[in-house]
Coordinates of C-alpha atoms and ligand atoms in Angstrom, one line a residue:
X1 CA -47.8 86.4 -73.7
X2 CA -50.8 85.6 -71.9
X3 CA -51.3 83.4 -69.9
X4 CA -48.0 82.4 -68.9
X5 CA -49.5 79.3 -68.1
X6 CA -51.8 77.4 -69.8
X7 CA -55.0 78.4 -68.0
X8 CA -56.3 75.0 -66.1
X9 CA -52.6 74.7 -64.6
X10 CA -52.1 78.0 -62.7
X11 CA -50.7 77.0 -59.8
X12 CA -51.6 78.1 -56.3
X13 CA -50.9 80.6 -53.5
X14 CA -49.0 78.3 -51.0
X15 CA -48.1 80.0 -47.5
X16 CA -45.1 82.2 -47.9
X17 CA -44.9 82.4 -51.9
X18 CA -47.1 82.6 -55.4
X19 CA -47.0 80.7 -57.1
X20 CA -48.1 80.9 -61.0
X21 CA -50.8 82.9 -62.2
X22 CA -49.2 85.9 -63.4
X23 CA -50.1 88.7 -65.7
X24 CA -47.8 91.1 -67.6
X25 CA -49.0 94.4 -66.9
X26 CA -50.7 95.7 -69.2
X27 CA -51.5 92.7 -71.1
X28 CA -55.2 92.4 -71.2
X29 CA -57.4 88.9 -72.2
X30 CA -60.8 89.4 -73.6
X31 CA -62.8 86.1 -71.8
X32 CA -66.0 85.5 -73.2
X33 CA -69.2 85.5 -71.0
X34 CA -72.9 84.2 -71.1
X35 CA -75.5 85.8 -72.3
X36 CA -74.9 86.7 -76.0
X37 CA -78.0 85.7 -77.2
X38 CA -77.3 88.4 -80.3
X39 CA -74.2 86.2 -81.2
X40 CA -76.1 83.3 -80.5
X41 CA -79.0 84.6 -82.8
X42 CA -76.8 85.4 -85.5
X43 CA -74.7 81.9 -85.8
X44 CA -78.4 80.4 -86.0
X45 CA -79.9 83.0 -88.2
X46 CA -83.3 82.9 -85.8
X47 CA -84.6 85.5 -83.8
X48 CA -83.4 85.8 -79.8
X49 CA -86.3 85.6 -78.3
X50 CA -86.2 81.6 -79.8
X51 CA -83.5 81.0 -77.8
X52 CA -83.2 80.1 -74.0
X53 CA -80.2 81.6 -72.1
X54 CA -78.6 79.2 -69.3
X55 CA -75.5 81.1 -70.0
X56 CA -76.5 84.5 -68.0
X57 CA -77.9 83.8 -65.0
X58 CA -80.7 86.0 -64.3
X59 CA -83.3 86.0 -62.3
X60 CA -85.8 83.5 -64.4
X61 CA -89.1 85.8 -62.8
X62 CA -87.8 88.4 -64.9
X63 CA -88.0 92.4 -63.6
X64 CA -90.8 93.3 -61.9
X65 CA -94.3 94.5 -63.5
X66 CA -93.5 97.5 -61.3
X67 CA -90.2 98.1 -62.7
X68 CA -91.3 97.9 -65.8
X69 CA -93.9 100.6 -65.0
X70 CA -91.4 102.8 -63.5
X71 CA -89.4 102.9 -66.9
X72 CA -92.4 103.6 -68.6
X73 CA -93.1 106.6 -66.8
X74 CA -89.3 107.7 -67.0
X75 CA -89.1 107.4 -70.8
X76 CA -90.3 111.1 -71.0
X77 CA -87.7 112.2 -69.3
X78 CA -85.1 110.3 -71.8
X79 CA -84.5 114.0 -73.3
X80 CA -82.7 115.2 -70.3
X81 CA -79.5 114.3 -69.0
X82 CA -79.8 111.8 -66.1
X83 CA -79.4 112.7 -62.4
X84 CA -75.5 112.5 -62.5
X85 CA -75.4 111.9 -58.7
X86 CA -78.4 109.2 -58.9
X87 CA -79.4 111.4 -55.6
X88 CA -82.7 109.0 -55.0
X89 CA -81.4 105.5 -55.9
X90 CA -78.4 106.5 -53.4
X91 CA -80.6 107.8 -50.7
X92 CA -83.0 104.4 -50.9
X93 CA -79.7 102.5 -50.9
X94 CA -77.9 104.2 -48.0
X95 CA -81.4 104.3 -45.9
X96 CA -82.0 100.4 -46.4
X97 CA -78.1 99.3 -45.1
X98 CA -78.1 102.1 -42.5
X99 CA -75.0 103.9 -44.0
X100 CA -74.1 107.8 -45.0
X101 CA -75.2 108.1 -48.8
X102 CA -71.1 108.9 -48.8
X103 CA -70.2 105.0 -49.3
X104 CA -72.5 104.5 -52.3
X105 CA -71.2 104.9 -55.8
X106 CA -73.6 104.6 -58.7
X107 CA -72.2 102.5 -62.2
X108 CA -73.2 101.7 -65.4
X109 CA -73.3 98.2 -64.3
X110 CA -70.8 96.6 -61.3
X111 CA -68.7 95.6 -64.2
X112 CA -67.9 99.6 -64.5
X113 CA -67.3 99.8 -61.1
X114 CA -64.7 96.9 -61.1
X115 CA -62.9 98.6 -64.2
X116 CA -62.4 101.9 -62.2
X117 CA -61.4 100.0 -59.1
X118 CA -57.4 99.1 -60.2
X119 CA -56.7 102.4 -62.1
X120 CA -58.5 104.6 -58.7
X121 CA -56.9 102.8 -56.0
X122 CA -53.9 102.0 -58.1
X123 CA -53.7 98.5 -57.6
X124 CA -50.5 97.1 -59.2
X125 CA -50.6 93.2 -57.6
X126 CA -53.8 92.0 -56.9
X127 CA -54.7 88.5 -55.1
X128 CA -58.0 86.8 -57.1
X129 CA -59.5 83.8 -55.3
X130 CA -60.3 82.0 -58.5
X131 CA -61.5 79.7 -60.1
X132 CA -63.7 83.1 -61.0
X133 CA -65.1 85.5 -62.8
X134 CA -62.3 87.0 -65.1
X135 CA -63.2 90.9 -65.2
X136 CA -61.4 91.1 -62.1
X137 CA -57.8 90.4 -63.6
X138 CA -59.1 92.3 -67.3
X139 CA -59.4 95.3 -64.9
X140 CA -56.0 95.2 -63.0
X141 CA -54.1 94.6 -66.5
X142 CA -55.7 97.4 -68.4
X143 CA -54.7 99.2 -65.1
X144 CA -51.0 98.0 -65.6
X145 CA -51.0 95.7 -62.7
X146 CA -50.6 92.0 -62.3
X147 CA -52.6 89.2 -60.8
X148 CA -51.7 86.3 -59.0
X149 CA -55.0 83.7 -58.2
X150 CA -55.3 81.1 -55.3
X151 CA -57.1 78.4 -56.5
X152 CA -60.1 77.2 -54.7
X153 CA -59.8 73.4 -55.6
X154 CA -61.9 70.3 -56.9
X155 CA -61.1 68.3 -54.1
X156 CA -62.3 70.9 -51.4
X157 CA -65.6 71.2 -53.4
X158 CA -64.7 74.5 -54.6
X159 CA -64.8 76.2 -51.2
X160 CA -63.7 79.9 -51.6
X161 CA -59.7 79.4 -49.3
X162 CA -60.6 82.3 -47.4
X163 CA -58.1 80.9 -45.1
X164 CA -55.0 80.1 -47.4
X165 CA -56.0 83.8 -48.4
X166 CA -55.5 85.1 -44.8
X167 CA -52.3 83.5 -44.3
X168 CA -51.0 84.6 -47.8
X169 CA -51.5 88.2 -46.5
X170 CA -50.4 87.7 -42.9
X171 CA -46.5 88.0 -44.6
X172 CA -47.7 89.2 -47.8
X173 CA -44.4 88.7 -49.2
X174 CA -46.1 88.9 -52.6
X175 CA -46.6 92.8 -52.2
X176 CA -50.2 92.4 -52.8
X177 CA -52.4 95.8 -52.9
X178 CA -55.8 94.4 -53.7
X179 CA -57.5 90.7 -53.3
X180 CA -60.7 90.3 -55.1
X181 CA -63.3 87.9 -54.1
X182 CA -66.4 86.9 -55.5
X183 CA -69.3 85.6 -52.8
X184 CA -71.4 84.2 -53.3
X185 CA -69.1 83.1 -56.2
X186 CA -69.7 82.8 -60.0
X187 CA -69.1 80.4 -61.9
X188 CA -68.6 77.8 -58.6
X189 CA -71.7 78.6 -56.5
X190 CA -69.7 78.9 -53.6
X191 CA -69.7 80.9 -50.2
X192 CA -67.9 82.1 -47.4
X193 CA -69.5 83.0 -44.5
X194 CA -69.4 86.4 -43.4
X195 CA -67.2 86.2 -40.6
X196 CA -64.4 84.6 -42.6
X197 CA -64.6 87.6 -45.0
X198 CA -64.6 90.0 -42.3
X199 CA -61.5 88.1 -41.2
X200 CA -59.8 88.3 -44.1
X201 CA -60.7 92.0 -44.3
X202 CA -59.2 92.6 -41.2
X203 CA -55.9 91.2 -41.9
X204 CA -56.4 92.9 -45.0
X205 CA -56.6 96.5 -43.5
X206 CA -53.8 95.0 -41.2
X207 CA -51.3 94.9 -44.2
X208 CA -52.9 97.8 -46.4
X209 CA -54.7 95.6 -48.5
X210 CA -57.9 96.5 -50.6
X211 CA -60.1 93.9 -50.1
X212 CA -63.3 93.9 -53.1
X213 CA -66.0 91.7 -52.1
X214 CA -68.1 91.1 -55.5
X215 CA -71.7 90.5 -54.1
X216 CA -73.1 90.6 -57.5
X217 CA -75.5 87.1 -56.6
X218 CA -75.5 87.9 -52.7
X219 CA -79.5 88.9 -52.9
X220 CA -79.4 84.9 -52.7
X221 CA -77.7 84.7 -49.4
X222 CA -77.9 87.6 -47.4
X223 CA -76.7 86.1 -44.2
X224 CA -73.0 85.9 -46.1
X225 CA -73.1 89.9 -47.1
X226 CA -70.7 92.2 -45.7
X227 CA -72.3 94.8 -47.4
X228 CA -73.3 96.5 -43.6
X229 CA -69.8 96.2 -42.2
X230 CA -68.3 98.8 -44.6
X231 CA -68.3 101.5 -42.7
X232 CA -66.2 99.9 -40.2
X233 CA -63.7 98.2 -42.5
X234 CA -61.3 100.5 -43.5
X235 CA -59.9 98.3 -46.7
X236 CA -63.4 97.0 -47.4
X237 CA -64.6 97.6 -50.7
X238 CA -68.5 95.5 -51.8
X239 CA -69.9 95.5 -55.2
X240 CA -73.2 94.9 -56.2
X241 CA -75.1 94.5 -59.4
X242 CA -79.2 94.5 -60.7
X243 CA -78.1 92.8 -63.4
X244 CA -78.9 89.1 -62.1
X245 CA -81.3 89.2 -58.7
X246 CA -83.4 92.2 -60.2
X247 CA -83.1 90.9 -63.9
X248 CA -82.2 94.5 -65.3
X249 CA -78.8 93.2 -67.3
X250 CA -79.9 95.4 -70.6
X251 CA -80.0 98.7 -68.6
X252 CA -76.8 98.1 -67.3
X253 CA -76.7 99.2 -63.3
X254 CA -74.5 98.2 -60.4
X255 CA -73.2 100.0 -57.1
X256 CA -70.6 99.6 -54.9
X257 CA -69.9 100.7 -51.2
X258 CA -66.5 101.7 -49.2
X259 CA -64.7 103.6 -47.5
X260 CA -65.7 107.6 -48.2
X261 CA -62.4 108.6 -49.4
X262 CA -62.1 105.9 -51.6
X263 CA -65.5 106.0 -53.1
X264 CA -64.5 109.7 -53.8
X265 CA -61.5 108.9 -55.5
X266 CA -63.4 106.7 -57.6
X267 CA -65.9 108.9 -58.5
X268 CA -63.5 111.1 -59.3
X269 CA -62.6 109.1 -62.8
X270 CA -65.6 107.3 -63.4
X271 CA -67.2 109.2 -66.6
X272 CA -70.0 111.6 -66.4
X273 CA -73.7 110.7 -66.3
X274 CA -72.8 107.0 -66.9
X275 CA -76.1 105.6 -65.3
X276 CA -79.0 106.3 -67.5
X277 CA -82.2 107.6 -66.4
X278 CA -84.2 104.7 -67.3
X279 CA -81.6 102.3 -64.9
X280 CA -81.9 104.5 -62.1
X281 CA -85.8 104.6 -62.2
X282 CA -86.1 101.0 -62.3
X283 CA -83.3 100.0 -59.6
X284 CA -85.5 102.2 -57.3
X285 CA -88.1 100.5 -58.3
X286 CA -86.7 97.0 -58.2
X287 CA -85.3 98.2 -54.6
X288 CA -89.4 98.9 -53.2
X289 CA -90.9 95.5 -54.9
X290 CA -90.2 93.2 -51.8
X291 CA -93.0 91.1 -52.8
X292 CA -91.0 90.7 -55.9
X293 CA -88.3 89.8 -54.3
X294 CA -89.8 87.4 -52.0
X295 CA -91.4 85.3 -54.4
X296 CA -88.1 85.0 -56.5
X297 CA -86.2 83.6 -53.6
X298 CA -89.0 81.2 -52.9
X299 CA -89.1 80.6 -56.4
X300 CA -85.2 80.2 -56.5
X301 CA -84.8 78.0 -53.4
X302 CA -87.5 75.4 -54.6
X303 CA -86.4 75.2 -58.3
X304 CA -82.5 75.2 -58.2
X305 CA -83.0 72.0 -55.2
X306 CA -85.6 70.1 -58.3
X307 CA -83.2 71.0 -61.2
X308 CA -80.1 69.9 -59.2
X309 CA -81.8 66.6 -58.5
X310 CA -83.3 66.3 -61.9
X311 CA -79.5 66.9 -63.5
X312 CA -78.3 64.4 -61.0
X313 CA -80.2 61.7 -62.6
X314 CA -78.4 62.0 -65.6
X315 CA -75.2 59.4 -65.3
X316 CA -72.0 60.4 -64.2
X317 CA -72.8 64.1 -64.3
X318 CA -71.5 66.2 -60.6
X319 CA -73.5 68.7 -59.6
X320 CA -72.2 70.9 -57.2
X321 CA -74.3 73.1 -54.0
X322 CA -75.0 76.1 -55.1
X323 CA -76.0 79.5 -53.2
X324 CA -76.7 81.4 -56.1
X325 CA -78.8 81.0 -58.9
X326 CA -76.9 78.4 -61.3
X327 CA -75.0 74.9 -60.9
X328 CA -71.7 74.2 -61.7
X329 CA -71.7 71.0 -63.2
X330 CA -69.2 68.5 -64.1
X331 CA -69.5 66.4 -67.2
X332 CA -68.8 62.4 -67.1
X333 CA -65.3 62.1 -69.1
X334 CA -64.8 61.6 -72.4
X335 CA -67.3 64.2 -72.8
X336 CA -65.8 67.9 -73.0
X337 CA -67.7 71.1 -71.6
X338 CA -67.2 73.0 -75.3
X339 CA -68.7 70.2 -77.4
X340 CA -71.3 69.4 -75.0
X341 CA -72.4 73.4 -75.0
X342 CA -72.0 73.6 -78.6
X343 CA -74.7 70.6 -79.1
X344 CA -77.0 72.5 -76.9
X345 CA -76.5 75.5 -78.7
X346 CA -77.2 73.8 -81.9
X347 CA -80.9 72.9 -80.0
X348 CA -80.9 77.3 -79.0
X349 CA -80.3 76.1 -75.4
X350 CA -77.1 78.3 -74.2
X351 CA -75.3 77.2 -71.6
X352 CA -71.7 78.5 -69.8
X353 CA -68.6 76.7 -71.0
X354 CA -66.3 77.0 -68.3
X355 CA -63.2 74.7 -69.4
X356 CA -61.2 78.3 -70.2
X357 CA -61.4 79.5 -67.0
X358 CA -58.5 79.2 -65.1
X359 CA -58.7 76.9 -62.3
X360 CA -61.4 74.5 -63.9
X361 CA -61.0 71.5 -66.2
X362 CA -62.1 71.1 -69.4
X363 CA -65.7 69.0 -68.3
X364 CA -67.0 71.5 -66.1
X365 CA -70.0 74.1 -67.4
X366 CA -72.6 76.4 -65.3
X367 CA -76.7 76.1 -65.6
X368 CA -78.6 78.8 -64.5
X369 CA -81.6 77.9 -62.8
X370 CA -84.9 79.0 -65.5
X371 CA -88.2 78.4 -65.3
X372 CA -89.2 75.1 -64.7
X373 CA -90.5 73.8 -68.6
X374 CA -87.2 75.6 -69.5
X375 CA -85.1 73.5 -67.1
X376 CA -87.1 70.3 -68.4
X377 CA -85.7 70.8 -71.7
X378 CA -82.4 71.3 -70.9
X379 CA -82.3 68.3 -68.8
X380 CA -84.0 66.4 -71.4
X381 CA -81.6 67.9 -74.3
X382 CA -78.4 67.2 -71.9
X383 CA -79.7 63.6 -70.6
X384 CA -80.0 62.6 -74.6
X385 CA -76.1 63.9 -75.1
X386 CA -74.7 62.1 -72.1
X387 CA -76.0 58.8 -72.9
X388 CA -74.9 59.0 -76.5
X389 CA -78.3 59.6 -78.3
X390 CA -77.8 62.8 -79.5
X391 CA -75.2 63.7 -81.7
X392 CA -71.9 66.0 -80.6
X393 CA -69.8 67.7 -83.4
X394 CA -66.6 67.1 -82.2
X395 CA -64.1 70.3 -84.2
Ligands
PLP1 C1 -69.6 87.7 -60.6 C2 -70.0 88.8 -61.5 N1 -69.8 90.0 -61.1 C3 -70.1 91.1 -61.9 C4 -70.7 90.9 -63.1 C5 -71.0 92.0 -64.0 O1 -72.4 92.4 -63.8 P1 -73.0 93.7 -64.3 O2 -71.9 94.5 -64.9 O3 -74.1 93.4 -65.3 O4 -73.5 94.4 -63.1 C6 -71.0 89.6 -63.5 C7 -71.6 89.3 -64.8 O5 -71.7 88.3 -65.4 C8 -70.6 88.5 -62.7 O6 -70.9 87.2 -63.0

């Protein structure tokens, strides 16, 4: 039964009514995402390591050489259970935004945290500001709810319709519970200023509305986090990952920050010791490394501007801005975003096919931003496919 509609056609949010977009409840979808190099490994019988991953986008820097230490050291202690209350990592994190340790919640990745989110607060309707990442409306159907998205669109350049958003829940004739929001978001590279998002919170908290903020890329663009304003948000819910800033995707650690009572609630059915020791060493870790972190966002700013410019070479190919680290990019028609990221793959270059998510077309795919010899040869790989001289297996 799902989706209702075929998935590039669900409609729009329009002032006073949904429209389109529904799940059943309890209907779940299981979207593929990037970063299966071991699928990717397998289909080509080589080793992953031979492969290079667009598809994820991770920091291309990698962790740090201090993070790495700090797992080291924690192996030994691998034979224990881990700290279930990730007392240090929650300390560090609550001292750094200047909020009670109370707000912080520890997961086995923010895609845990988004999973316990629906079936905690009991979100039965949730508003999704698509086109987006699709764990959002996995979570509220396995949580028996529905979801209803408001399109950002192609004409507006993708920009996230904070403001459509605002006045769908100024009547909220839709009986919505929850509105999730991706900023900076992924897979559009979009992002709402902070102000609109506090906005929207506050009509949000206005009509009882949880409002989740997914700042999973947000280490890009600070100056957009609402991370700080949670304490005086009362419907405000941020997550936050160190799966793509930190590069720590394998270890599997996220967090997210609310309202105390909430986070409590949360806590209350999220399973115990889900964080491993090793995760919570090297998020601490990953947390002290500021030079680290510096050098990636000098790293980030200079090579996504040279691989957007380098892409935009290549005829008829769109590149959109990005604030995060990975371009959407639409294709130059006839060409079609799964046969163009097959031919790649075929050259162990993995890219994100976005033509199945809902509120893109069928041209449109995602580049993270690697290293620079890495981005070379996809550009060069991608330039020989657009202009005809390399060959696409069309199934
Ligand atoms: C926007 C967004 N949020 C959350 C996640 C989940 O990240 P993790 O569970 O690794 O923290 C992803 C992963 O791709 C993502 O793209």
């Amino acid at each position: 039964m799902y989706p209702r509609r075929p998935a590039r056609d669900v409609g729009r949010v329009r002032p006073g009514g949904a429209a389109g977009g529904g799940t059943a409840p309890g209907v779940t979808r299981r979207d593929h995402h990037g970063g299966d190099i071991y699928a990717a490994a397998r289909d080509l019988s080589c080793s992953p390591s031979r492969l290079i991953d667009f598809s994820a986008s991770i920091n291309p820097l990698g962790p740090s050489k201090r993070v790495l230490r700090a797992v080291a050291k924690a192996l030994p202690l691998t034979c224990h259970y881990p700290d279930p209350t990730c007392h240090d990592l929650v300390t560090t994190l609550a001292s750094s935004w200047k909020l009670d340790p109370v707000h912080f919640l520890i997961g086995n990745g923010s895609s845990e945290l988004i999973h316990l989110l629906p079936r905690a607060l009991m979100i039965r309707h949730a508003l999704i500001l698509g086109p987006t990442f699709s764990e959002y409306e996995r979570a509220v159907a396995n949580a028996k709810g529905r979801v209803t998205y408001l399109h950002a669109t192609r004409k507006d350049g993708y920009r996230i319709p904070v403001t459509q958003a605002i006045t769908a829940l100024r009547t909220n004739r839709n009986r919505f519970d929850a509105l999730f929001l991706c900023n900076p978001n992924s897979p559009t590279g979009q992002v709402a200023s902070s102000q609109d998002v506090l906005d929207l919170a506050g009509m949000a908290a206005r009509r009882k509305v949880w409002v989740v903020v997914d700042e999973s890329f947000a280490e890009y663009c600070e100056g957009h986090s609402v991370l700080g304003s949670v304490a005086r948000a009362p419907r405000l819910m941020v997550v936050r990952s160190f799966t793509k800033f930190y590069a720590l995707p394998g270890l599997r650690i996220g967090y997210l920050v609310g309202p105390l009572k909430a986070v409590a609630r949360i806590r209350q059915f999220q399973a115990p010791w889900s964080v491993n020791t090793l995760a919570q060493a090297a998020a601490q870790a990953a947390l002290e490394d500021r030079r680290h972190a510096q050098r990636s966002l000098s790293f980030m700013h200079r090579e996504r501007t040279r691989l957007a410019k380098a892409l935009s070479v290549i005829p008829g190919l769109h590149i959109f801005p990005a604030a995060a680290n990975f371009l959407l990019v639409e294709l130059p028609a006839p060409l079609e975003a799964s046969h163009v990221t097959q031919a790649l793959h075929q050259q162990s270059l993995l890219i994100r096919d976005c033509s199945s998510i809902p509120g893109l077309n069928g041209r449109t795919i995602r580049i993270a931003v690697r290293t620079t010899t890495e981005n070379r040869r996809l550009v060069g790989a991608l330039s020989r496919i657009v202009k005809g001289r390399s060959s696409i297996n069309r199934v």
